[in-house]
Tab-separated table of C-alpha atoms in Angstrom:
chain	number	residue	atom	x	y	z
A	1	MET	CA	13.889	1.928	46.058
A	2	THR	CA	12.579	4.552	43.683
A	3	ARG	CA	8.999	4.881	42.479
A	4	PHE	CA	8.797	6.084	38.869
A	5	ALA	CA	5.603	7.387	37.277
A	6	LEU	CA	5.568	6.612	33.544
A	7	THR	CA	3.241	8.358	31.114
A	8	LEU	CA	2.584	5.799	28.393
A	9	GLU	CA	1.372	6.100	24.819
A	10	PHE	CA	0.472	2.902	23.006
A	11	ASP	CA	-1.299	1.408	20.028
A	12	GLY	CA	-3.621	-1.157	21.606
A	13	ALA	CA	-4.126	-3.224	18.433
A	14	PRO	CA	-1.501	-5.940	19.064
A	15	PHE	CA	-2.316	-6.359	22.769
A	16	PHE	CA	-4.888	-8.247	24.838
A	17	GLY	CA	-5.316	-5.045	26.821
A	18	LEU	CA	-3.165	-3.210	29.335
A	19	GLN	CA	-3.331	-5.780	32.154
A	20	ARG	CA	-1.227	-8.919	32.101
A	21	GLN	CA	-3.148	-11.884	30.636
A	22	SER	CA	-2.316	-15.567	30.559
A	23	HIS	CA	-3.673	-15.977	27.018
A	24	GLY	CA	-1.796	-13.293	25.091
A	25	PRO	CA	0.516	-10.256	25.014
A	26	SER	CA	-0.321	-7.235	27.151
A	27	VAL	CA	1.078	-3.742	27.565
A	28	GLN	CA	1.911	-4.547	31.208
A	29	GLN	CA	3.971	-7.593	30.260
A	30	ALA	CA	5.857	-5.684	27.531
A	31	VAL	CA	6.775	-2.836	29.910
A	32	GLU	CA	7.726	-5.162	32.781
A	33	GLU	CA	9.941	-7.218	30.464
A	34	ALA	CA	11.583	-4.092	29.041
A	35	ILE	CA	12.460	-2.948	32.572
A	36	HIS	CA	13.690	-6.409	33.528
A	37	ALA	CA	15.984	-6.406	30.495
A	38	PHE	CA	18.162	-3.559	31.816
A	39	THR	CA	17.609	-3.753	35.591
A	40	GLY	CA	17.369	-7.507	36.147
A	41	GLU	CA	14.486	-6.674	38.489
A	42	ASN	CA	11.020	-8.238	38.426
A	43	VAL	CA	8.924	-5.090	38.673
A	44	ARG	CA	5.155	-4.843	38.737
A	45	LEU	CA	3.397	-2.151	36.734
A	46	HIS	CA	0.406	-0.403	38.358
A	47	SER	CA	-1.768	1.766	36.111
A	48	ALA	CA	-4.449	4.430	36.390
A	49	GLY	CA	-6.769	2.525	34.055
A	50	ARG	CA	-7.333	-0.990	32.747
A	51	THR	CA	-7.825	-0.642	29.025
A	52	ASP	CA	-9.249	-3.521	27.018
A	53	SER	CA	-7.884	-5.371	24.039
A	54	GLY	CA	-7.495	-2.981	21.090
A	55	VAL	CA	-7.948	0.190	23.174
A	56	HIS	CA	-5.242	2.866	22.764
A	57	ALA	CA	-3.633	5.366	25.119
A	58	LEU	CA	-2.069	8.760	24.623
A	59	GLY	CA	-1.508	9.480	28.314
A	60	MET	CA	-1.867	6.385	30.502
A	61	VAL	CA	-0.079	6.831	33.832
A	62	SER	CA	1.596	3.835	35.452
A	63	HIS	CA	4.203	3.306	38.160
A	64	VAL	CA	6.933	0.835	39.025
A	65	ASP	CA	9.331	0.491	41.981
A	66	VAL	CA	12.973	-0.048	41.108
A	67	GLU	CA	15.798	-0.977	43.494
A	68	LYS	CA	18.782	0.182	41.447
A	69	PRO	CA	19.286	3.959	41.330
A	70	PHE	CA	18.360	5.761	38.097
A	71	GLU	CA	17.798	9.370	37.120
A	72	ALA	CA	14.152	9.656	35.908
A	73	PHE	CA	14.896	10.868	32.362
A	74	ARG	CA	17.507	8.138	31.840
A	75	PHE	CA	15.130	5.513	33.207
A	76	GLY	CA	12.399	6.518	30.731
A	77	GLU	CA	14.890	6.464	27.843
A	78	ALA	CA	16.102	2.997	28.829
A	79	VAL	CA	12.532	1.657	28.988
A	80	ASN	CA	11.899	3.040	25.488
A	81	ALA	CA	15.085	1.485	24.132
A	82	HIS	CA	14.056	-1.938	25.472
A	83	LEU	CA	10.390	-1.658	24.440
A	84	ARG	CA	11.261	-1.909	20.740
A	85	PRO	CA	9.628	-3.010	18.532
A	86	HIS	CA	6.424	-2.824	20.600
A	87	PRO	CA	4.216	0.206	19.747
A	88	ILE	CA	4.496	1.473	23.332
A	89	ALA	CA	6.426	4.576	24.372
A	90	VAL	CA	7.229	6.337	27.638
A	91	VAL	CA	6.483	9.985	26.841
A	92	HIS	CA	7.306	11.221	30.357
A	93	CYS	CA	8.983	9.767	33.438
A	94	GLU	CA	9.278	11.261	36.905
A	95	GLU	CA	10.131	10.190	40.445
A	96	LYS	CA	7.271	9.967	42.947
A	97	PRO	CA	7.055	9.537	46.728
A	98	GLU	CA	6.418	6.036	48.066
A	99	ASP	CA	2.854	6.841	49.082
A	100	TRP	CA	1.909	7.955	45.556
A	101	HIS	CA	0.044	5.297	43.551
A	102	ALA	CA	-0.776	5.451	39.822
A	103	ARG	CA	-4.156	3.833	40.421
A	104	PHE	CA	-5.210	4.723	43.966
A	105	SER	CA	-3.961	8.336	43.948
A	106	CYS	CA	-5.706	9.073	40.637
A	107	ILE	CA	-8.678	11.433	41.062
A	108	GLY	CA	-9.699	11.847	37.417
A	109	ARG	CA	-9.602	9.949	34.144
A	110	SER	CA	-10.477	11.068	30.645
A	111	TYR	CA	-11.143	9.199	27.440
A	112	GLU	CA	-11.682	10.199	23.847
A	113	TYR	CA	-13.677	8.105	21.390
A	114	ARG	CA	-13.049	8.721	17.677
A	115	ILE	CA	-15.678	7.920	15.064
A	116	VAL	CA	-15.065	8.412	11.342
A	117	ASN	CA	-18.451	9.124	9.783
A	118	ARG	CA	-18.289	8.504	6.034
A	119	ARG	CA	-19.034	5.925	3.367
A	120	ALA	CA	-15.431	5.111	2.422
A	121	PRO	CA	-13.517	2.411	4.333
A	122	LEU	CA	-10.716	3.447	6.702
A	123	THR	CA	-7.147	3.451	5.401
A	124	LEU	CA	-4.663	5.405	7.545
A	125	ASP	CA	-7.078	5.275	10.525
A	126	LYS	CA	-7.689	1.524	10.282
A	127	GLY	CA	-7.817	0.089	13.817
A	128	LYS	CA	-7.651	3.622	15.223
A	129	ALA	CA	-11.253	4.784	14.843
A	130	TRP	CA	-14.770	3.361	14.478
A	131	LEU	CA	-16.178	3.690	10.972
A	132	VAL	CA	-19.894	4.574	10.935
A	133	THR	CA	-21.065	4.754	7.339
A	134	ARG	CA	-24.529	6.298	7.797
A	135	PRO	CA	-24.770	10.007	8.740
A	136	LEU	CA	-24.596	10.754	12.474
A	137	ASP	CA	-26.420	13.719	13.996
A	138	HIS	CA	-23.764	14.752	16.490
A	139	GLU	CA	-25.999	17.407	18.033
A	140	ALA	CA	-28.643	14.814	18.910
A	141	MET	CA	-25.870	12.627	20.329
A	142	HIS	CA	-24.596	15.487	22.473
A	143	GLU	CA	-28.111	16.210	23.724
A	144	ALA	CA	-28.644	12.563	24.624
A	145	ALA	CA	-25.217	12.420	26.310
A	146	GLN	CA	-26.283	15.071	28.828
A	147	HIS	CA	-28.773	12.591	30.332
A	148	LEU	CA	-25.757	10.496	31.410
A	149	VAL	CA	-23.751	13.325	33.002
A	150	GLY	CA	-23.923	13.368	36.816
A	151	ARG	CA	-24.139	10.733	39.551
A	152	HIS	CA	-26.012	7.634	38.390
A	153	ASP	CA	-26.215	3.875	38.690
A	154	PHE	CA	-24.556	2.894	35.386
A	155	THR	CA	-25.533	-0.812	35.506
A	156	THR	CA	-26.959	-0.546	31.960
A	157	PHE	CA	-23.591	0.687	30.668
A	158	ARG	CA	-21.410	-1.851	32.481
A	159	SER	CA	-19.850	-5.076	31.227
A	160	VAL	CA	-21.112	-8.274	32.810
A	161	HIS	CA	-17.435	-8.878	33.655
A	162	CYS	CA	-17.079	-5.591	35.557
A	163	GLN	CA	-15.425	-6.154	38.939
A	164	ALA	CA	-16.343	-2.827	40.572
A	165	ASN	CA	-18.280	-3.143	43.854
A	166	ASP	CA	-20.538	-0.242	43.112
A	167	PRO	CA	-22.236	0.599	39.774
A	168	VAL	CA	-22.792	4.189	40.928
A	169	LYS	CA	-20.363	6.628	39.281
A	170	THR	CA	-20.260	10.366	38.723
A	171	LEU	CA	-19.758	11.270	35.075
A	172	ASP	CA	-18.337	14.804	34.894
A	173	GLN	CA	-18.297	15.306	31.135
A	174	LEU	CA	-19.697	13.608	28.031
A	175	ASP	CA	-19.347	15.903	25.018
A	176	VAL	CA	-19.984	15.022	21.393
A	177	SER	CA	-18.587	17.241	18.656
A	178	ARG	CA	-17.830	17.038	14.946
A	179	GLU	CA	-14.609	17.991	13.171
A	180	GLY	CA	-15.243	17.351	9.470
A	181	GLU	CA	-15.891	13.636	9.004
A	182	HIS	CA	-14.732	12.908	12.592
A	183	VAL	CA	-17.232	12.684	15.432
A	184	ILE	CA	-15.407	12.892	18.759
A	185	VAL	CA	-16.834	11.873	22.146
A	186	ARG	CA	-14.947	13.182	25.201
A	187	ALA	CA	-15.639	11.621	28.595
A	188	ALA	CA	-14.271	12.541	32.020
A	189	ALA	CA	-14.954	11.092	35.474
A	190	ARG	CA	-13.153	10.171	38.670
A	191	SER	CA	-13.410	6.568	37.466
A	192	PHE	CA	-15.347	4.463	34.969
A	193	LEU	CA	-16.935	1.023	35.000
A	194	HIS	CA	-15.666	-1.703	32.659
A	195	HIS	CA	-16.905	-0.985	29.088
A	196	GLN	CA	-18.702	2.157	30.298
A	197	VAL	CA	-17.321	4.530	27.640
A	198	ARG	CA	-17.818	2.061	24.791
A	199	SER	CA	-21.344	1.265	26.008
A	200	MET	CA	-22.240	4.951	26.211
A	201	VAL	CA	-20.767	5.698	22.767
A	202	GLY	CA	-22.511	2.727	21.168
A	203	THR	CA	-25.853	3.791	22.574
A	204	LEU	CA	-25.320	7.430	21.582
A	205	SER	CA	-24.575	6.270	18.033
A	206	LEU	CA	-28.122	4.874	17.821
A	207	VAL	CA	-29.382	8.349	18.666
A	208	GLY	CA	-27.025	9.833	16.048
A	209	LEU	CA	-28.460	7.459	13.425
A	210	GLY	CA	-32.008	8.488	14.339
A	211	GLN	CA	-32.959	5.012	15.615
A	212	TRP	CA	-33.352	6.212	19.194
A	213	GLU	CA	-34.759	9.432	20.631
A	214	PRO	CA	-32.298	11.243	22.941
A	215	GLN	CA	-34.679	10.625	25.839
A	216	GLN	CA	-34.442	6.843	25.430
A	217	VAL	CA	-30.875	7.088	26.719
A	218	ARG	CA	-32.263	8.417	30.003
A	219	ASP	CA	-34.870	5.640	30.065
A	220	VAL	CA	-32.337	2.817	29.676
A	221	LEU	CA	-30.049	4.440	32.259
A	222	GLN	CA	-32.926	4.450	34.719
A	223	ALA	CA	-33.788	0.832	33.880
A	224	LYS	CA	-30.393	-0.258	35.365
A	225	ASP	CA	-30.526	-3.272	33.067
A	226	ARG	CA	-27.624	-4.345	30.845
A	227	GLN	CA	-30.095	-6.055	28.486
A	228	GLN	CA	-31.412	-2.626	27.510
A	229	LEU	CA	-28.030	-1.391	26.279
A	230	GLY	CA	-28.220	-0.227	22.666
A	231	LEU	CA	-24.785	-1.218	21.421
A	232	ASN	CA	-21.216	-1.565	22.694
A	233	ALA	CA	-18.892	0.427	20.400
A	234	PRO	CA	-15.737	-1.392	19.192
A	235	PRO	CA	-12.412	-0.807	21.005
A	236	ASP	CA	-10.642	0.665	17.927
A	237	GLY	CA	-11.889	4.214	18.518
A	238	LEU	CA	-11.171	4.434	22.253
A	239	TYR	CA	-8.191	6.357	23.663
A	240	PHE	CA	-7.226	6.752	27.321
A	241	MET	CA	-6.155	10.401	27.317
A	242	ARG	CA	-5.223	11.573	30.795
A	243	ALA	CA	-5.005	10.608	34.463
A	244	ILE	CA	-5.310	13.435	36.986
A	245	TYR	CA	-3.645	13.536	40.419
A	246	PRO	CA	-4.056	15.995	43.319
B	12	MET	CA	-17.280	5.041	-22.295
B	13	THR	CA	-17.372	7.000	-19.069
B	14	ARG	CA	-14.449	8.810	-17.463
B	15	PHE	CA	-14.548	8.659	-13.666
B	16	ALA	CA	-12.440	10.888	-11.432
B	17	LEU	CA	-11.624	9.075	-8.186
B	18	THR	CA	-10.374	10.900	-5.103
B	19	LEU	CA	-8.183	8.370	-3.312
B	20	GLU	CA	-6.976	8.097	0.259
B	21	PHE	CA	-4.295	5.513	1.002
B	22	ASP	CA	-1.709	4.345	3.493
B	23	GLY	CA	1.456	4.122	1.403
B	24	ALA	CA	3.330	1.768	3.746
B	25	PRO	CA	2.545	-1.565	2.005
B	26	PHE	CA	3.061	-0.235	-1.533
B	27	PHE	CA	6.020	0.391	-3.832
B	28	GLY	CA	4.446	3.745	-4.612
B	29	LEU	CA	1.416	4.822	-6.598
B	30	GLN	CA	2.659	3.842	-10.063
B	31	ARG	CA	2.597	0.235	-11.256
B	32	GLN	CA	5.958	-1.484	-10.666
B	33	SER	CA	7.263	-4.810	-11.885
B	34	HIS	CA	8.986	-5.550	-8.550
B	35	GLY	CA	6.156	-5.101	-6.033
B	36	PRO	CA	2.594	-4.037	-5.207
B	37	SER	CA	1.417	-0.550	-6.141
B	38	VAL	CA	-1.680	1.531	-5.522
B	39	GLN	CA	-2.299	1.645	-9.288
B	40	GLN	CA	-2.274	-2.136	-9.594
B	41	ALA	CA	-4.610	-2.557	-6.599
B	42	VAL	CA	-7.150	-0.072	-7.997
B	43	GLU	CA	-6.974	-1.462	-11.542
B	44	GLU	CA	-7.484	-5.002	-10.264
B	45	ALA	CA	-10.397	-3.935	-8.058
B	46	ILE	CA	-12.107	-2.361	-11.090
B	47	HIS	CA	-11.373	-5.392	-13.254
B	48	ALA	CA	-12.978	-7.626	-10.626
B	49	PHE	CA	-16.474	-6.169	-11.153
B	50	THR	CA	-16.290	-4.782	-14.721
B	51	GLY	CA	-14.122	-7.388	-16.431
B	52	GLU	CA	-12.390	-4.416	-18.073
B	53	ASN	CA	-8.642	-3.777	-18.177
B	54	VAL	CA	-8.609	-0.134	-17.172
B	55	ARG	CA	-5.604	2.132	-16.782
B	56	LEU	CA	-5.395	4.511	-13.826
B	57	HIS	CA	-4.002	8.013	-14.494
B	58	SER	CA	-3.141	10.134	-11.456
B	59	ALA	CA	-2.364	13.747	-10.590
B	60	GLY	CA	0.844	12.747	-8.790
B	61	ARG	CA	3.333	9.897	-8.645
B	62	THR	CA	3.936	9.225	-4.994
B	63	ASP	CA	6.903	7.108	-3.899
B	64	SER	CA	7.053	3.960	-1.837
B	65	GLY	CA	5.735	4.646	1.672
B	66	VAL	CA	4.184	8.023	0.797
B	67	HIS	CA	0.525	8.494	1.790
B	68	ALA	CA	-2.415	10.331	0.247
B	69	LEU	CA	-5.506	11.954	1.662
B	70	GLY	CA	-6.733	13.428	-1.627
B	71	MET	CA	-4.995	11.930	-4.655
B	72	VAL	CA	-7.052	12.397	-7.813
B	73	SER	CA	-7.000	9.700	-10.500
B	74	HIS	CA	-9.163	8.776	-13.471
B	75	VAL	CA	-10.196	5.660	-15.358
B	76	ASP	CA	-12.287	5.071	-18.476
B	77	VAL	CA	-14.954	2.404	-18.198
B	78	GLU	CA	-17.046	0.934	-21.026
B	79	LYS	CA	-19.978	-0.456	-19.001
B	80	PRO	CA	-22.420	2.160	-17.717
B	81	PHE	CA	-22.302	3.000	-13.993
B	82	GLU	CA	-23.673	5.774	-11.847
B	83	ALA	CA	-20.663	7.578	-10.251
B	84	PHE	CA	-21.588	6.957	-6.606
B	85	ARG	CA	-22.241	3.249	-7.272
B	86	PHE	CA	-18.981	2.949	-9.178
B	87	GLY	CA	-16.986	4.390	-6.255
B	88	GLU	CA	-18.758	2.061	-3.811
B	89	ALA	CA	-17.989	-0.958	-5.990
B	90	VAL	CA	-14.305	-0.011	-6.226
B	91	ASN	CA	-14.158	0.250	-2.425
B	92	ALA	CA	-15.851	-3.119	-1.975
B	93	HIS	CA	-13.279	-4.773	-4.255
B	94	LEU	CA	-10.258	-2.914	-2.820
B	95	ARG	CA	-10.501	-4.792	0.481
B	96	PRO	CA	-8.284	-5.490	2.351
B	97	HIS	CA	-5.925	-2.930	0.801
B	98	PRO	CA	-5.640	0.334	2.796
B	99	ILE	CA	-6.921	2.345	-0.175
B	100	ALA	CA	-10.319	4.047	-0.325
B	101	VAL	CA	-12.268	6.038	-2.891
B	102	VAL	CA	-13.527	9.006	-0.866
B	103	HIS	CA	-15.240	10.675	-3.847
B	104	CYS	CA	-16.176	9.658	-7.382
B	105	GLU	CA	-17.569	11.782	-10.189
B	106	GLU	CA	-18.067	11.639	-13.927
B	107	LYS	CA	-15.803	13.843	-16.071
B	108	PRO	CA	-15.786	14.867	-19.755
B	109	GLU	CA	-13.480	12.924	-22.093
B	110	ASP	CA	-11.029	15.820	-22.446
B	111	TRP	CA	-10.503	16.036	-18.661
B	112	HIS	CA	-7.304	14.330	-17.460
B	113	ALA	CA	-6.324	13.680	-13.819
B	114	ARG	CA	-2.679	14.447	-14.571
B	115	PHE	CA	-2.657	16.853	-17.507
B	116	SER	CA	-5.641	18.978	-16.439
B	117	CYS	CA	-4.262	19.424	-12.917
B	118	ILE	CA	-3.083	22.991	-12.240
B	119	GLY	CA	-2.079	22.661	-8.585
B	120	ARG	CA	-0.820	20.055	-6.138
B	121	SER	CA	-0.328	20.267	-2.415
B	122	TYR	CA	1.565	18.119	0.060
B	123	GLU	CA	1.828	18.007	3.826
B	124	TYR	CA	4.869	16.662	5.642
B	125	ARG	CA	4.395	15.579	9.269
B	126	ILE	CA	7.288	15.525	11.719
B	127	VAL	CA	6.878	14.357	15.310
B	128	ASN	CA	9.483	16.244	17.350
B	129	ARG	CA	10.032	14.430	20.651
B	130	ARG	CA	12.328	11.955	22.406
B	131	ALA	CA	9.852	9.082	22.651
B	132	PRO	CA	9.529	6.581	19.780
B	133	LEU	CA	6.389	6.644	17.615
B	134	THR	CA	3.540	4.294	18.481
B	135	LEU	CA	0.190	5.175	16.860
B	136	ASP	CA	1.989	7.354	14.257
B	137	LYS	CA	4.554	4.690	13.321
B	138	GLY	CA	5.096	4.804	9.549
B	139	LYS	CA	2.885	7.915	9.353
B	140	ALA	CA	5.304	10.631	10.461
B	141	TRP	CA	9.046	11.324	10.676
B	142	LEU	CA	10.397	11.178	14.225
B	143	VAL	CA	13.028	13.865	14.918
B	144	THR	CA	14.268	13.443	18.485
B	145	ARG	CA	16.272	16.669	18.907
B	146	PRO	CA	14.380	19.978	19.255
B	147	LEU	CA	13.457	21.699	15.988
B	148	ASP	CA	13.235	25.483	15.710
B	149	HIS	CA	10.200	25.656	13.420
B	150	GLU	CA	10.472	29.428	13.083
B	151	ALA	CA	14.003	29.151	11.660
B	152	MET	CA	12.713	26.414	9.337
B	153	HIS	CA	9.888	28.655	8.136
B	154	GLU	CA	12.307	31.542	7.544
B	155	ALA	CA	14.634	29.281	5.548
B	156	ALA	CA	11.691	27.866	3.583
B	157	GLN	CA	10.874	31.311	2.201
B	158	HIS	CA	14.150	31.234	0.204
B	159	LEU	CA	12.645	28.337	-1.773
B	160	VAL	CA	9.284	29.955	-2.547
B	161	GLY	CA	9.016	31.333	-6.090
B	162	ARG	CA	10.330	30.317	-9.514
B	163	HIS	CA	13.700	28.543	-9.251
B	164	ASP	CA	15.880	25.848	-10.764
B	165	PHE	CA	15.366	23.094	-8.142
B	166	THR	CA	18.177	20.803	-9.365
B	167	THR	CA	19.581	20.611	-5.812
B	168	PHE	CA	16.219	19.325	-4.540
B	169	ARG	CA	15.592	16.778	-7.291
B	170	SER	CA	16.162	13.022	-7.315
B	171	VAL	CA	18.788	11.753	-9.753
B	172	HIS	CA	15.961	9.573	-11.105
B	173	CYS	CA	13.693	12.547	-11.835
B	174	GLN	CA	12.269	12.324	-15.366
B	175	ALA	CA	11.077	15.932	-15.717
B	176	ASN	CA	12.523	17.802	-18.705
B	177	ASP	CA	12.919	21.032	-16.827
B	178	PRO	CA	14.215	21.511	-13.262
B	179	VAL	CA	12.625	24.979	-13.096
B	180	LYS	CA	9.446	25.010	-10.998
B	181	THR	CA	7.396	27.662	-9.247
B	182	LEU	CA	6.855	26.889	-5.572
B	183	ASP	CA	3.770	28.798	-4.392
B	184	GLN	CA	3.850	27.923	-0.687
B	185	LEU	CA	6.244	26.342	1.809
B	186	ASP	CA	5.022	26.961	5.362
B	187	VAL	CA	6.387	25.428	8.534
B	188	SER	CA	4.297	25.494	11.693
B	189	ARG	CA	4.159	23.718	15.029
B	190	GLU	CA	1.127	22.136	16.715
B	191	GLY	CA	2.387	20.766	20.038
B	192	GLU	CA	4.976	18.088	19.301
B	193	HIS	CA	4.034	18.068	15.601
B	194	VAL	CA	5.962	20.195	13.098
B	195	ILE	CA	3.998	20.447	9.851
B	196	VAL	CA	5.391	21.543	6.487
B	197	ARG	CA	2.804	22.532	3.856
B	198	ALA	CA	3.880	22.801	0.225
B	199	ALA	CA	1.907	23.907	-2.835
B	200	ALA	CA	2.904	24.279	-6.482
B	201	ARG	CA	1.582	23.636	-9.973
B	202	SER	CA	3.855	20.605	-9.992
B	203	PHE	CA	6.869	19.196	-8.146
B	204	LEU	CA	10.047	17.400	-9.149
B	205	HIS	CA	10.726	13.838	-7.973
B	206	HIS	CA	11.724	13.888	-4.255
B	207	GLN	CA	11.383	17.692	-4.177
B	208	VAL	CA	9.223	17.916	-1.048
B	209	ARG	CA	11.255	15.340	0.888
B	210	SER	CA	14.513	17.029	-0.166
B	211	MET	CA	13.241	20.443	0.920
B	212	VAL	CA	11.958	19.095	4.263
B	213	GLY	CA	15.195	17.209	4.966
B	214	THR	CA	17.261	20.305	4.326
B	215	LEU	CA	14.950	22.508	6.402
B	216	SER	CA	15.304	20.049	9.286
B	217	LEU	CA	19.056	20.822	9.380
B	218	VAL	CA	18.126	24.462	9.842
B	219	GLY	CA	15.646	23.482	12.557
B	220	LEU	CA	18.381	21.550	14.385
B	221	GLY	CA	20.689	24.580	14.213
B	222	GLN	CA	23.218	22.817	11.973
B	223	TRP	CA	22.549	25.136	9.039
B	224	GLU	CA	21.832	28.847	8.894
B	225	PRO	CA	18.570	29.677	7.058
B	226	GLN	CA	20.594	31.443	4.371
B	227	GLN	CA	22.480	28.242	3.502
B	228	VAL	CA	19.248	26.939	2.008
B	229	ARG	CA	19.352	29.800	-0.500
B	230	ASP	CA	23.021	29.060	-1.217
B	231	VAL	CA	22.476	25.377	-2.020
B	232	LEU	CA	19.422	26.247	-4.146
B	233	GLN	CA	21.570	28.624	-6.174
B	234	ALA	CA	24.336	26.014	-6.467
B	235	LYS	CA	21.969	23.810	-8.578
B	236	ASP	CA	23.928	20.793	-7.382
B	237	ARG	CA	22.303	17.660	-5.928
B	238	GLN	CA	25.539	16.910	-4.035
B	239	GLN	CA	24.891	19.948	-1.859
B	240	LEU	CA	21.515	18.664	-0.637
B	241	GLY	CA	21.410	18.500	3.139
B	242	LEU	CA	19.193	15.463	3.647
B	243	ASN	CA	16.278	13.680	1.987
B	244	ALA	CA	13.492	13.218	4.569
B	245	PRO	CA	11.957	9.707	4.793
B	246	PRO	CA	8.688	8.951	2.957
B	247	ASP	CA	6.727	8.130	6.153
B	248	GLY	CA	5.779	11.749	6.890
B	249	LEU	CA	4.676	12.746	3.369
B	250	TYR	CA	1.006	13.091	2.380
B	251	PHE	CA	-0.397	14.079	-1.024
B	252	MET	CA	-3.247	16.320	0.085
B	253	ARG	CA	-5.019	17.863	-2.897
B	254	ALA	CA	-5.053	18.196	-6.670
B	255	ILE	CA	-6.576	21.370	-8.082
B	256	TYR	CA	-8.366	21.684	-11.443
B	257	PRO	CA	-9.650	24.750	-13.324
């Protein structure tokens, strides 16, 4: 048996998220079926993160165990060949020891959230960014974001469907910057709660629009009450960027 | 009558090019119909460039003449509202004098060609870049490109369907650079022949792959013979970036 770590890039638009779902196509199902097509094996894909419907990835890390012998590069190429026409690609493949686990060995995850801040509708970025048509003050957003950095109970910023035992997480980075009409939010932590990034971005956008004072973000964090969440940003703008291992 | 200059951004994938065609949808038809929908007027769109099927634009400049009075910002917003769900957007709209013409007043055009240079198939960039799976030497491509800069007879790099009277053009810039796995070609000139950018990029890619010496690009330019063209790059990677006016 060989354990292969796959770095995956995908367009989340056509999928009901990364994890296998009974009610629609998932990235997991597409990758497992691609591997079955050339190995005949029923593999199970384990991943560093569980992205939602419509969320994208540039560097998701997943693993599978395969009985038949393959060289890592050839295995990755074969998965890509059988993934067509799904918008999923293996951008890197390497062998890992049996005690290495894409999810449990992961000690850091990072996301990027892309907002296009302009009046005009999206064309080339449709489904790949969140369009906010009123001007965003990215500096106020960045200031507000710093209230969320650190170890906190993130109950306010957590989906009601979140399965984590503990709402306490340590957020290492939450930076907001502007590149022309793009406002980019970069988030890094050991792990995140379900909907945490989208909930934080949505709430920061209210600060950017001038509807909330930066300090209100601290107040709703301290309230530990999902009802006080400002807004959950849509999945279109969210990208899983990197998984970090020791 | 008011002349409005519209700066257009569009995803070229669903269109048979910018210009109106009898055999399929075009950007021109979509914009003209959007304007007709709220003015009742049969306007004609004139544009700085004539992009092919599948070619994109970030800053195409076009104009229309409208009888009913509109304020420029409101006019652009109305066009956008009626363009839905087409992936075309007016990113800027301004009033122009009657002797200003989007095509004939234009004194400079620039294009960008985006190549993704990696083994893995495209996912988020599908239809928006050219995938070249073998390694490209972008420095050799840039060196070869310099043979094309200047005033030349570009017959070799011109479509057989090109309608220009004169194959002599002055190419002001043709730069090749790499940003990670992206190889970007930037081209600027007063005007271009039909397929000129794609023909130049395709031929430069042969240099990048090591199949041609940089100097061969000069040789085929001097041959003034379309048969000697190396390769016409696909439309997916081509973007009309800017039109310049005095």
